Amino acid sequence: MGNSLAYSSITKKIIMSLAGLFLISFLLVHLGINLLILFDKTYESFNMAAHFMATNPLIQVFQWVLFIGFIIHIIYGIIVQIQNWSARPVKYMKKGYSELSYFSKFMIHTGVVVFIFLIIHFANFFIVAKFGHVEEITYKSGTYENMGAVVFETFKIGWYVVFYVLALLLLGFHLEHGIQSAFQSLGFNHWRYTPVIKIIGTLFSILITLGFLAIPLVIYFT
Amino acid sequence: MDLTLKIWRQASAKAKGQFVNYQVQNISAEASFLEMLDILNESLVAKGEEPVAFDHDCREGICGACSLYINGRPHGPDRGITTCQMHMRNFKHGETIIIEPWRAKPFPVIKDLMVDRSSFDEIIQAGGFVSVRTGGIPDANSIPIPRRNAELAMDAAACIGCGACVAACKNASAMLFVSAKVSQFALLPQGRVEAQERVQRMVAKMDELGFGNCTNTYACEAECPKEISVSNIARMNREFLSAKLISHKTF
C-alpha cells in the first residue's frame, strides 16, 4: 500500500475495478439474506441466516477479505480523485456538460455518502450483533439471536429510514456507472457485448436498489 | 448576427489573466468561428489594441492546431468537428459566447487562448513510434493484415492530437489521445513488435506529466473532432495489463 501513489493510473483503475466488482458479490449475498425478513413473520429463516453468517468459519475469514476490499476501493478512489482534481488547477468558467456516462461525474460524492452510511450501518447492526446484547428466540430448529427484531425496530425510526433510502439510491447511482466502468477499465470493450454489459449493469443497479429499499419501506409503512 | 464574446485574455504564461467582453457585429452565419475571431482581431488592431492570440494552421480540420473551449465544449457545439470547421450558424443573434483556453496542468497557457501542448509530443517521444526502418510500401498482401485491424488502426490514426479529449475530461485525462496512439501501432504487425514496451513507456510519461486518471465518463469521445472511440482506451488497458503481466521488460 505504501507505493500505491507510484502505481500507474491504469494499474490503480484496474485495482479499483477488481475491488468494486468483488464488493458487488457482497451486495448480492447481503440482499438475499435481507429479503428473507419480508417472507417470514417469525424471522426464523432470517435469524438462521444471520446466525450462519456470524458463526460460519469460512464467512469469518471472508469477512476480513471483504473489509480489505472496501478499504482498497475507498483508498484508491480517494487517491485517484485527488490526482484528478489537481490535474486541472485552473477551472473552466463554463462547466462542461458533455459527459455521456452521467453518474460518472458524481462517483466521489455518491461514494462518500455510501461510506458514511456504511459506518452508521455498521454501528447499528454489525456492532450490535457482534458485541451488543440481542435477545434470543427459540424455534423448532434451534435458538438464535433475534436480529429480525433489531432490524424491525431500527426501520421504525423515521430519520433512519429516510437516510437509508437516500444512501441506497446513491449506491444505485454509484453502481450504474461503476459496473460498466469496471469492465472498461479492465480492458473489456466489445462491439457486441459492451452494450449488453451496460444494460445488465443498469438493470442490476435498479434491482439491487429496489430490493434493499423494499425492506425498510415495507417495515415502516406496515 | 451580433454577438457578445467573453474571451480569456492573458498577456503571457506568467501573467494573471481575466475575461474581457467584446462586441462583434454583422457576423455572417456562413463564417467559420476562426473567421469571426479574425474579424474581431482586425477591429482590435485598427483600434491599436492587442489582438486575441489563438492557435490555428490548416483551417481544414486536419492539423490539430486549433483548440478553444467554447461555451463549455472543446471545439464548440457541433459534434465531430474542429473549431476551424465549426460555423457561426451554430449560434444565435445576440448570444454571449464564452471562449476559454484548454485547461489542464500539462497544458499551460502561453498567451490568451494559446496553450502549450508539447506534453503530447513528449508522450509520443516516449514510445509513439516504430524504432526500426520498416522499408517502403510493401507489395499488396505480402504482410497479411485482417481487414478489421486495418480499419481500426486507421480509425485510431485519425487522431490529430488537438487535446480536446484532455480539455473535455473532467479529470484532464489524456487516455483517449494516448490510447489512439498506442492502438494505431498495436493493431499492425510492424508496431506489434514493440507494443508491450511502448504502452508502458507512454503511460508512464502520461502519468509523469500530470494528466488525470480515466474515470470512463466518455466526454472525450463525445468531444473528439475525429470521433476516436473509447474502445481504444479499453485496448490500451488490455495492452498495459498484459505487458505488466507477461513482458520481459517493465517500466
Short mmCIF file of C-alpha atoms in Angstrom, two decimals:
data_model
loop_
_atom_site.label_atom_id
_atom_site.label_comp_id
_atom_site.label_asym_id
_atom_site.label_seq_id
_atom_site.Cartn_x
_atom_site.Cartn_y
_atom_site.Cartn_z
CA MET A 1 0.00 0.00 0.00
CA GLY A 2 2.98 2.28 0.63
CA ASN A 3 3.79 2.79 -3.04
CA SER A 4 0.16 2.97 -4.11
CA LEU A 5 0.82 6.52 -5.31
CA ALA A 6 3.60 5.23 -7.52
CA TYR A 7 1.32 2.82 -9.36
CA SER A 8 0.39 3.92 -12.84
CA SER A 9 -3.02 5.43 -13.49
CA ILE A 10 -4.16 2.27 -15.29
CA THR A 11 -2.96 -0.05 -12.51
CA LYS A 12 -4.89 1.99 -9.94
CA LYS A 13 -8.04 1.79 -12.03
CA ILE A 14 -7.63 -1.96 -12.52
CA ILE A 15 -7.26 -2.48 -8.77
CA MET A 16 -10.33 -0.30 -8.10
CA SER A 17 -12.34 -2.18 -10.71
CA LEU A 18 -11.49 -5.60 -9.29
CA ALA A 19 -12.25 -4.44 -5.74
CA GLY A 20 -15.52 -2.86 -6.88
CA LEU A 21 -16.71 -5.94 -8.74
CA PHE A 22 -15.78 -8.05 -5.72
CA LEU A 23 -17.87 -5.81 -3.44
CA ILE A 24 -20.89 -6.42 -5.67
CA SER A 25 -20.78 -10.10 -4.70
CA PHE A 26 -21.21 -8.99 -1.12
CA LEU A 27 -24.24 -6.84 -2.03
CA LEU A 28 -25.91 -9.86 -3.62
CA VAL A 29 -25.41 -12.10 -0.59
CA HIS A 30 -26.50 -9.32 1.76
CA LEU A 31 -29.65 -8.58 -0.25
CA GLY A 32 -30.53 -12.26 -0.50
CA ILE A 33 -30.43 -12.64 3.29
CA ASN A 34 -32.22 -9.33 3.92
CA LEU A 35 -35.15 -10.29 1.74
CA LEU A 36 -35.81 -13.32 3.94
CA ILE A 37 -37.14 -10.91 6.55
CA LEU A 38 -40.09 -9.97 4.34
CA PHE A 39 -41.24 -13.52 3.75
CA ASP A 40 -41.27 -14.85 7.29
CA LYS A 41 -43.14 -13.07 10.07
CA THR A 42 -41.37 -15.07 12.77
CA TYR A 43 -37.95 -14.08 11.29
CA GLU A 44 -36.89 -17.73 11.65
CA SER A 45 -35.18 -18.01 8.24
CA PHE A 46 -33.59 -14.54 8.58
CA ASN A 47 -32.29 -15.21 12.10
CA MET A 48 -30.98 -18.58 10.96
CA ALA A 49 -29.12 -16.94 8.06
CA ALA A 50 -27.78 -14.17 10.34
CA HIS A 51 -26.60 -16.83 12.77
CA PHE A 52 -24.88 -18.73 9.95
CA MET A 53 -23.13 -15.54 8.74
CA ALA A 54 -21.96 -14.75 12.27
CA THR A 55 -20.61 -18.20 13.09
CA ASN A 56 -19.52 -20.00 9.91
CA PRO A 57 -15.68 -20.12 9.95
CA LEU A 58 -15.40 -19.59 6.19
CA ILE A 59 -17.56 -16.47 6.43
CA GLN A 60 -15.42 -15.21 9.31
CA VAL A 61 -12.33 -15.35 7.09
CA PHE A 62 -14.19 -13.97 4.12
CA GLN A 63 -15.45 -11.01 6.12
CA TRP A 64 -11.86 -9.80 6.50
CA VAL A 65 -11.25 -10.21 2.78
CA LEU A 66 -14.38 -8.13 2.24
CA PHE A 67 -13.17 -5.50 4.67
CA ILE A 68 -9.86 -5.25 2.81
CA GLY A 69 -11.80 -4.97 -0.46
CA PHE A 70 -13.68 -1.97 0.90
CA ILE A 71 -10.51 -0.30 2.17
CA ILE A 72 -8.70 -0.77 -1.17
CA HIS A 73 -11.64 0.53 -3.18
CA ILE A 74 -12.03 3.58 -0.93
CA ILE A 75 -8.31 4.44 -0.66
CA TYR A 76 -7.72 4.19 -4.39
CA GLY A 77 -10.93 6.10 -5.04
CA ILE A 78 -9.64 8.96 -2.92
CA ILE A 79 -6.12 8.90 -4.44
CA VAL A 80 -7.49 8.90 -7.99
CA GLN A 81 -9.90 11.73 -7.16
CA ILE A 82 -7.22 13.95 -5.61
CA GLN A 83 -4.93 13.41 -8.61
CA ASN A 84 -7.82 14.19 -10.94
CA TRP A 85 -8.66 17.43 -9.16
CA SER A 86 -5.04 18.53 -9.25
CA ALA A 87 -4.76 17.77 -12.98
CA ARG A 88 -6.80 20.90 -13.65
CA PRO A 89 -5.60 23.63 -11.29
CA VAL A 90 -7.40 26.43 -13.17
CA LYS A 91 -11.07 25.56 -13.59
CA TYR A 92 -13.27 26.47 -16.53
CA MET A 93 -15.68 29.36 -16.12
CA LYS A 94 -18.32 27.49 -18.07
CA LYS A 95 -18.72 23.94 -16.76
CA GLY A 96 -18.57 21.17 -19.36
CA TYR A 97 -21.70 19.13 -19.84
CA SER A 98 -20.65 16.63 -22.46
CA GLU A 99 -20.30 13.63 -20.14
CA LEU A 100 -22.03 10.63 -21.61
CA SER A 101 -22.00 8.40 -18.56
CA TYR A 102 -23.94 10.80 -16.31
CA PHE A 103 -23.31 9.35 -12.87
CA SER A 104 -19.56 9.17 -13.56
CA LYS A 105 -19.45 12.84 -12.59
CA PHE A 106 -20.56 12.09 -9.06
CA MET A 107 -18.68 8.91 -8.14
CA ILE A 108 -16.75 10.58 -5.32
CA HIS A 109 -19.91 12.23 -3.95
CA THR A 110 -22.09 9.12 -4.07
CA GLY A 111 -19.12 7.15 -2.77
CA VAL A 112 -18.64 9.41 0.25
CA VAL A 113 -22.33 9.25 1.21
CA VAL A 114 -22.33 5.46 0.88
CA PHE A 115 -19.19 5.33 3.02
CA ILE A 116 -20.81 7.43 5.78
CA PHE A 117 -23.86 5.22 5.53
CA LEU A 118 -21.67 2.13 5.88
CA ILE A 119 -20.18 3.41 9.14
CA ILE A 120 -23.61 4.18 10.64
CA HIS A 121 -24.99 0.92 9.30
CA PHE A 122 -22.05 -0.93 10.78
CA ALA A 123 -22.65 0.63 14.20
CA ASN A 124 -26.39 -0.12 14.07
CA PHE A 125 -26.30 -3.75 13.06
CA PHE A 126 -22.86 -5.31 12.84
CA ILE A 127 -21.52 -3.99 16.16
CA VAL A 128 -24.83 -4.74 17.88
CA ALA A 129 -24.83 -8.28 16.54
CA LYS A 130 -21.18 -8.90 17.41
CA PHE A 131 -20.76 -7.19 20.75
CA GLY A 132 -24.14 -5.86 21.90
CA HIS A 133 -26.91 -7.73 23.63
CA VAL A 134 -29.56 -9.18 21.35
CA GLU A 135 -32.44 -11.17 22.80
CA GLU A 136 -32.59 -14.81 21.84
CA ILE A 137 -35.52 -16.58 20.34
CA THR A 138 -36.17 -20.31 20.20
CA TYR A 139 -37.63 -22.09 17.18
CA LYS A 140 -38.02 -25.76 16.45
CA SER A 141 -34.75 -25.60 14.51
CA GLY A 142 -32.80 -24.06 17.40
CA THR A 143 -32.14 -20.89 19.40
CA TYR A 144 -30.80 -17.77 17.63
CA GLU A 145 -30.29 -14.12 18.40
CA ASN A 146 -33.38 -12.30 17.20
CA MET A 147 -31.71 -9.98 14.67
CA GLY A 148 -35.01 -9.77 12.81
CA ALA A 149 -36.46 -7.82 15.72
CA VAL A 150 -33.44 -5.46 15.76
CA VAL A 151 -33.97 -4.73 12.05
CA PHE A 152 -37.71 -4.26 12.61
CA GLU A 153 -37.17 -1.76 15.45
CA THR A 154 -34.49 0.17 13.56
CA PHE A 155 -36.68 0.54 10.49
CA LYS A 156 -39.47 2.02 12.60
CA ILE A 157 -37.23 5.08 13.16
CA GLY A 158 -38.30 7.69 10.59
CA TRP A 159 -35.00 9.56 10.10
CA TYR A 160 -33.07 6.33 9.77
CA VAL A 161 -35.40 5.10 7.04
CA VAL A 162 -35.02 8.40 5.17
CA PHE A 163 -31.23 8.23 5.42
CA TYR A 164 -31.22 4.55 4.42
CA VAL A 165 -33.37 5.22 1.35
CA LEU A 166 -31.21 8.18 0.30
CA ALA A 167 -27.93 6.29 0.75
CA LEU A 168 -29.20 3.26 -1.14
CA LEU A 169 -30.42 5.41 -4.03
CA LEU A 170 -26.95 6.95 -4.26
CA LEU A 171 -25.44 3.47 -4.11
CA GLY A 172 -27.62 2.61 -7.10
CA PHE A 173 -26.26 5.63 -8.99
CA HIS A 174 -22.72 4.61 -7.99
CA LEU A 175 -23.30 1.10 -9.37
CA GLU A 176 -24.97 2.36 -12.54
CA HIS A 177 -21.70 3.91 -13.66
CA GLY A 178 -19.38 1.63 -11.71
CA ILE A 179 -20.32 -1.73 -13.19
CA GLN A 180 -19.84 -0.88 -16.86
CA SER A 181 -16.85 1.32 -15.97
CA ALA A 182 -15.11 -1.57 -14.23
CA PHE A 183 -15.28 -3.68 -17.39
CA GLN A 184 -13.88 -0.82 -19.47
CA SER A 185 -11.01 -0.29 -17.00
CA LEU A 186 -10.20 -3.99 -17.14
CA GLY A 187 -9.89 -3.65 -20.90
CA PHE A 188 -13.15 -5.31 -21.81
CA ASN A 189 -14.84 -3.38 -24.61
CA HIS A 190 -16.59 -5.32 -27.33
CA TRP A 191 -18.81 -4.08 -30.13
CA ARG A 192 -21.48 -6.65 -29.27
CA TYR A 193 -21.09 -7.39 -25.56
CA THR A 194 -20.37 -3.94 -24.13
CA PRO A 195 -23.91 -2.64 -24.81
CA VAL A 196 -25.21 -5.81 -23.14
CA ILE A 197 -22.98 -5.20 -20.10
CA LYS A 198 -24.28 -1.63 -19.88
CA ILE A 199 -27.91 -2.79 -19.92
CA ILE A 200 -27.25 -5.56 -17.39
CA GLY A 201 -25.32 -3.11 -15.19
CA THR A 202 -28.20 -0.65 -15.19
CA LEU A 203 -30.83 -3.33 -14.54
CA PHE A 204 -28.67 -4.81 -11.80
CA SER A 205 -28.29 -1.39 -10.12
CA ILE A 206 -32.04 -0.80 -10.25
CA LEU A 207 -32.91 -4.26 -8.92
CA ILE A 208 -30.32 -4.14 -6.13
CA THR A 209 -31.56 -0.70 -5.06
CA LEU A 210 -35.24 -1.64 -5.21
CA GLY A 211 -34.52 -4.87 -3.32
CA PHE A 212 -32.75 -3.09 -0.48
CA LEU A 213 -35.32 -0.26 -0.38
CA ALA A 214 -38.26 -2.66 -0.17
CA ILE A 215 -37.27 -3.82 3.31
CA PRO A 216 -37.28 -0.51 5.29
CA LEU A 217 -40.25 0.82 3.32
CA VAL A 218 -42.38 -2.28 3.88
CA ILE A 219 -41.47 -2.38 7.59
CA TYR A 220 -42.02 1.35 8.12
CA PHE A 221 -45.37 1.54 6.36
CA THR A 222 -46.95 -1.67 7.70
CA MET B 1 -25.62 38.43 -36.33
CA ASP B 2 -24.35 40.45 -33.41
CA LEU B 3 -22.59 38.66 -30.59
CA THR B 4 -21.00 39.29 -27.21
CA LEU B 5 -17.73 37.45 -26.76
CA LYS B 6 -16.34 36.73 -23.32
CA ILE B 7 -12.70 35.88 -24.02
CA TRP B 8 -9.88 34.81 -21.69
CA ARG B 9 -7.04 37.33 -22.01
CA GLN B 10 -3.65 36.58 -20.52
CA ALA B 11 -0.61 38.58 -21.63
CA SER B 12 1.94 35.81 -21.00
CA ALA B 13 2.41 32.45 -19.29
CA LYS B 14 3.29 34.16 -16.00
CA ALA B 15 0.73 36.98 -16.20
CA LYS B 16 -2.59 36.87 -14.40
CA GLY B 17 -5.45 36.50 -16.86
CA GLN B 18 -9.07 37.61 -16.87
CA PHE B 19 -12.16 37.52 -19.05
CA VAL B 20 -12.73 40.53 -21.32
CA ASN B 21 -16.01 41.27 -23.13
CA TYR B 22 -16.03 42.17 -26.81
CA GLN B 23 -18.86 43.01 -29.19
CA VAL B 24 -18.85 41.85 -32.80
CA GLN B 25 -21.47 42.99 -35.34
CA ASN B 26 -22.77 41.71 -38.66
CA ILE B 27 -21.22 38.26 -38.47
CA SER B 28 -22.37 36.01 -41.29
CA ALA B 29 -23.84 32.63 -40.38
CA GLU B 30 -21.57 31.21 -43.07
CA ALA B 31 -18.39 32.48 -41.40
CA SER B 32 -16.28 29.94 -39.56
CA PHE B 33 -15.63 30.51 -35.88
CA LEU B 34 -12.00 31.46 -36.55
CA GLU B 35 -13.05 33.89 -39.30
CA MET B 36 -15.30 35.53 -36.72
CA LEU B 37 -12.27 35.87 -34.42
CA ASP B 38 -10.24 37.25 -37.37
CA ILE B 39 -12.88 39.97 -37.80
CA LEU B 40 -12.64 40.76 -34.08
CA ASN B 41 -8.84 40.89 -34.26
CA GLU B 42 -8.85 43.21 -37.30
CA SER B 43 -11.08 45.59 -35.39
CA LEU B 44 -8.77 45.38 -32.36
CA VAL B 45 -5.68 46.07 -34.49
CA ALA B 46 -7.48 49.01 -36.11
CA LYS B 47 -8.13 50.40 -32.63
CA GLY B 48 -4.48 49.85 -31.70
CA GLU B 49 -5.26 47.09 -29.22
CA GLU B 50 -3.51 43.73 -28.83
CA PRO B 51 -5.30 41.07 -30.94
CA VAL B 52 -6.53 37.87 -29.28
CA ALA B 53 -3.93 35.10 -29.67
CA PHE B 54 -5.29 31.69 -30.69
CA ASP B 55 -3.78 28.62 -32.37
CA HIS B 56 -4.70 27.79 -35.95
CA ASP B 57 -2.98 26.43 -39.02
CA CYS B 58 -4.62 24.45 -41.82
CA ARG B 59 -8.20 25.57 -41.16
CA GLU B 60 -9.48 22.44 -42.82
CA GLY B 61 -9.81 20.25 -39.75
CA ILE B 62 -6.78 18.01 -40.18
CA CYS B 63 -3.77 19.65 -38.50
CA GLY B 64 -4.88 19.68 -34.86
CA ALA B 65 -3.65 23.21 -34.20
CA CYS B 66 -6.94 24.92 -33.38
CA SER B 67 -8.45 24.49 -29.97
CA LEU B 68 -10.79 26.77 -27.93
CA TYR B 69 -13.22 25.75 -25.21
CA ILE B 70 -16.43 27.36 -26.46
CA ASN B 71 -19.48 27.61 -24.18
CA GLY B 72 -18.32 24.64 -22.13
CA ARG B 73 -17.33 22.42 -25.04
CA PRO B 74 -13.99 21.86 -26.77
CA HIS B 75 -14.28 22.85 -30.45
CA GLY B 76 -17.74 24.29 -29.76
CA PRO B 77 -21.26 22.97 -30.09
CA ASP B 78 -21.01 20.80 -33.22
CA ARG B 79 -20.07 17.11 -32.98
CA GLY B 80 -17.08 15.55 -34.73
CA ILE B 81 -15.63 18.84 -35.92
CA THR B 82 -12.71 21.14 -35.14
CA THR B 83 -13.14 24.81 -34.22
CA CYS B 84 -11.93 25.94 -37.65
CA GLN B 85 -14.63 23.89 -39.37
CA MET B 86 -17.36 24.96 -36.98
CA HIS B 87 -19.59 27.67 -38.42
CA MET B 88 -21.42 30.59 -36.90
CA ARG B 89 -24.79 29.12 -37.86
CA ASN B 90 -24.44 27.17 -34.59
CA PHE B 91 -25.05 30.42 -32.70
CA LYS B 92 -27.97 32.82 -32.39
CA HIS B 93 -28.12 36.59 -32.83
CA GLY B 94 -27.48 38.35 -29.52
CA GLU B 95 -25.86 35.30 -27.89
CA THR B 96 -22.95 35.55 -25.45
CA ILE B 97 -20.14 33.15 -26.30
CA ILE B 98 -17.61 32.24 -23.61
CA ILE B 99 -14.21 31.34 -25.09
CA GLU B 100 -11.60 29.75 -22.84
CA PRO B 101 -8.25 28.05 -23.45
CA TRP B 102 -7.82 24.28 -22.81
CA ARG B 103 -7.44 23.89 -19.06
CA ALA B 104 -5.08 21.21 -17.75
CA LYS B 105 -1.91 21.23 -15.66
CA PRO B 106 0.17 19.77 -18.54
CA PHE B 107 -1.31 22.39 -20.96
CA PRO B 108 -0.10 25.73 -19.53
CA VAL B 109 -1.40 28.89 -21.18
CA ILE B 110 1.21 30.64 -23.35
CA LYS B 111 -0.90 33.64 -24.22
CA ASP B 112 -4.66 34.34 -24.28
CA LEU B 113 -6.24 31.23 -25.83
CA MET B 114 -2.98 29.50 -26.82
CA VAL B 115 -1.76 26.63 -24.68
CA ASP B 116 1.49 24.68 -24.75
CA ARG B 117 0.60 21.16 -25.92
CA SER B 118 4.19 19.92 -26.17
CA SER B 119 3.40 17.42 -23.39
CA PHE B 120 1.65 15.43 -26.15
CA ASP B 121 4.93 15.45 -28.09
CA GLU B 122 6.73 14.17 -25.01
CA ILE B 123 4.29 11.25 -24.81
CA ILE B 124 4.96 10.44 -28.49
CA GLN B 125 8.72 10.71 -27.87
CA ALA B 126 8.37 8.20 -25.04
CA GLY B 127 7.30 5.42 -27.41
CA GLY B 128 4.83 6.51 -30.08
CA PHE B 129 6.95 5.27 -32.98
CA VAL B 130 8.47 2.20 -34.61
CA SER B 131 12.19 2.29 -33.91
CA VAL B 132 13.45 0.43 -36.99
CA ARG B 133 13.00 1.29 -40.66
CA THR B 134 10.21 -0.89 -41.97
CA GLY B 135 11.02 -0.08 -45.59
CA GLY B 136 8.85 1.38 -48.32
CA ILE B 137 5.29 0.44 -49.18
CA PRO B 138 5.15 -3.39 -49.12
CA ASP B 139 3.67 -5.35 -52.00
CA ALA B 140 -0.05 -5.90 -51.63
CA ASN B 141 -0.79 -8.88 -49.36
CA SER B 142 2.90 -9.51 -48.61
CA ILE B 143 2.09 -8.74 -44.95
CA PRO B 144 -1.36 -10.17 -44.19
CA ILE B 145 -3.43 -7.80 -42.06
CA PRO B 146 -7.06 -8.59 -41.19
CA ARG B 147 -9.36 -6.00 -42.74
CA ARG B 148 -10.91 -5.28 -39.35
CA ASN B 149 -7.49 -4.43 -37.86
CA ALA B 150 -6.62 -2.22 -40.79
CA GLU B 151 -9.85 -0.29 -40.28
CA LEU B 152 -9.40 0.03 -36.51
CA ALA B 153 -5.78 1.14 -36.88
CA MET B 154 -6.83 3.73 -39.45
CA ASP B 155 -9.62 4.99 -37.17
CA ALA B 156 -7.14 5.37 -34.31
CA ALA B 157 -4.60 7.09 -36.56
CA ALA B 158 -7.23 9.71 -37.41
CA CYS B 159 -6.33 11.38 -34.08
CA ILE B 160 -4.90 14.83 -34.83
CA GLY B 161 -3.56 15.36 -31.31
CA CYS B 162 -5.55 18.55 -30.71
CA GLY B 163 -6.09 17.86 -27.00
CA ALA B 164 -9.89 18.20 -26.99
CA CYS B 165 -10.09 14.92 -25.06
CA VAL B 166 -7.99 16.39 -22.26
CA ALA B 167 -9.94 19.65 -22.37
CA ALA B 168 -13.31 17.86 -22.21
CA CYS B 169 -12.39 15.36 -19.50
CA LYS B 170 -13.38 16.39 -16.00
CA ASN B 171 -10.10 14.79 -14.87
CA ALA B 172 -7.95 16.32 -17.63
CA SER B 173 -7.01 12.78 -18.62
CA ALA B 174 -5.11 12.13 -21.84
CA MET B 175 -6.20 8.50 -22.12
CA LEU B 176 -8.07 8.90 -25.42
CA PHE B 177 -5.07 10.50 -27.13
CA VAL B 178 -2.54 8.04 -25.74
CA SER B 179 -4.77 5.04 -26.43
CA ALA B 180 -5.28 6.12 -30.04
CA LYS B 181 -1.52 6.36 -30.49
CA VAL B 182 -0.95 3.01 -28.76
CA SER B 183 -3.70 1.36 -30.81
CA GLN B 184 -2.60 2.53 -34.24
CA PHE B 185 0.68 0.65 -33.72
CA ALA B 186 -0.54 -2.28 -31.65
CA LEU B 187 -3.06 -3.29 -34.31
CA LEU B 188 -0.48 -3.58 -37.10
CA PRO B 189 2.38 -6.10 -37.49
CA GLN B 190 5.17 -3.50 -37.72
CA GLY B 191 4.05 -1.85 -34.48
CA ARG B 192 3.22 -5.10 -32.71
CA VAL B 193 6.89 -5.97 -32.10
CA GLU B 194 7.43 -3.14 -29.62
CA ALA B 195 3.84 -2.91 -28.39
CA GLN B 196 4.46 -4.06 -24.82
CA GLU B 197 7.34 -1.70 -24.24
CA ARG B 198 5.57 1.18 -25.99
CA VAL B 199 2.38 1.10 -23.93
CA GLN B 200 4.30 1.05 -20.66
CA ARG B 201 6.59 3.92 -21.65
CA MET B 202 3.79 6.10 -22.99
CA VAL B 203 1.52 5.56 -19.97
CA ALA B 204 4.40 6.25 -17.59
CA LYS B 205 5.14 9.53 -19.39
CA MET B 206 1.46 10.48 -19.42
CA ASP B 207 1.26 9.99 -15.64
CA GLU B 208 4.53 11.80 -15.04
CA LEU B 209 3.30 14.87 -16.93
CA GLY B 210 0.34 15.20 -14.55
CA PHE B 211 -2.65 14.21 -16.69
CA GLY B 212 -5.56 12.87 -14.63
CA ASN B 213 -6.79 9.28 -14.32
CA CYS B 214 -9.52 7.97 -16.60
CA THR B 215 -12.89 7.53 -14.89
CA ASN B 216 -14.74 6.43 -18.03
CA THR B 217 -17.02 9.45 -18.31
CA TYR B 218 -16.58 9.26 -22.10
CA ALA B 219 -16.71 13.05 -22.50
CA CYS B 220 -13.52 12.64 -24.60
CA GLU B 221 -15.26 10.51 -27.20
CA ALA B 222 -18.23 12.91 -27.30
CA GLU B 223 -15.99 15.90 -27.96
CA CYS B 224 -13.27 14.36 -30.15
CA PRO B 225 -13.34 16.09 -33.55
CA LYS B 226 -12.22 12.82 -35.13
CA GLU B 227 -14.69 10.75 -33.07
CA ILE B 228 -12.00 8.41 -31.73
CA SER B 229 -13.71 5.57 -29.87
CA VAL B 230 -13.18 4.88 -26.16
CA SER B 231 -12.75 1.23 -27.19
CA ASN B 232 -9.16 2.35 -27.81
CA ILE B 233 -8.85 3.10 -24.08
CA ALA B 234 -10.01 -0.42 -23.27
CA ARG B 235 -7.49 -1.76 -25.79
CA MET B 236 -4.72 0.24 -24.11
CA ASN B 237 -5.82 -1.05 -20.68
CA ARG B 238 -5.60 -4.62 -22.06
CA GLU B 239 -2.22 -3.96 -23.66
CA PHE B 240 -0.94 -2.39 -20.46
CA LEU B 241 -2.22 -5.16 -18.20
CA SER B 242 -0.81 -7.93 -20.39
CA ALA B 243 2.52 -6.07 -20.76
CA LYS B 244 2.82 -5.74 -16.98
CA LEU B 245 1.97 -9.41 -16.51
CA ILE B 246 3.99 -11.10 -19.25
CA SER B 247 6.52 -8.64 -20.69
CA HIS B 248 10.22 -9.26 -20.08
CA LYS B 249 10.75 -5.55 -19.57
CA THR B 250 8.66 -3.48 -17.21
CA PHE B 251 8.96 0.25 -16.70
#
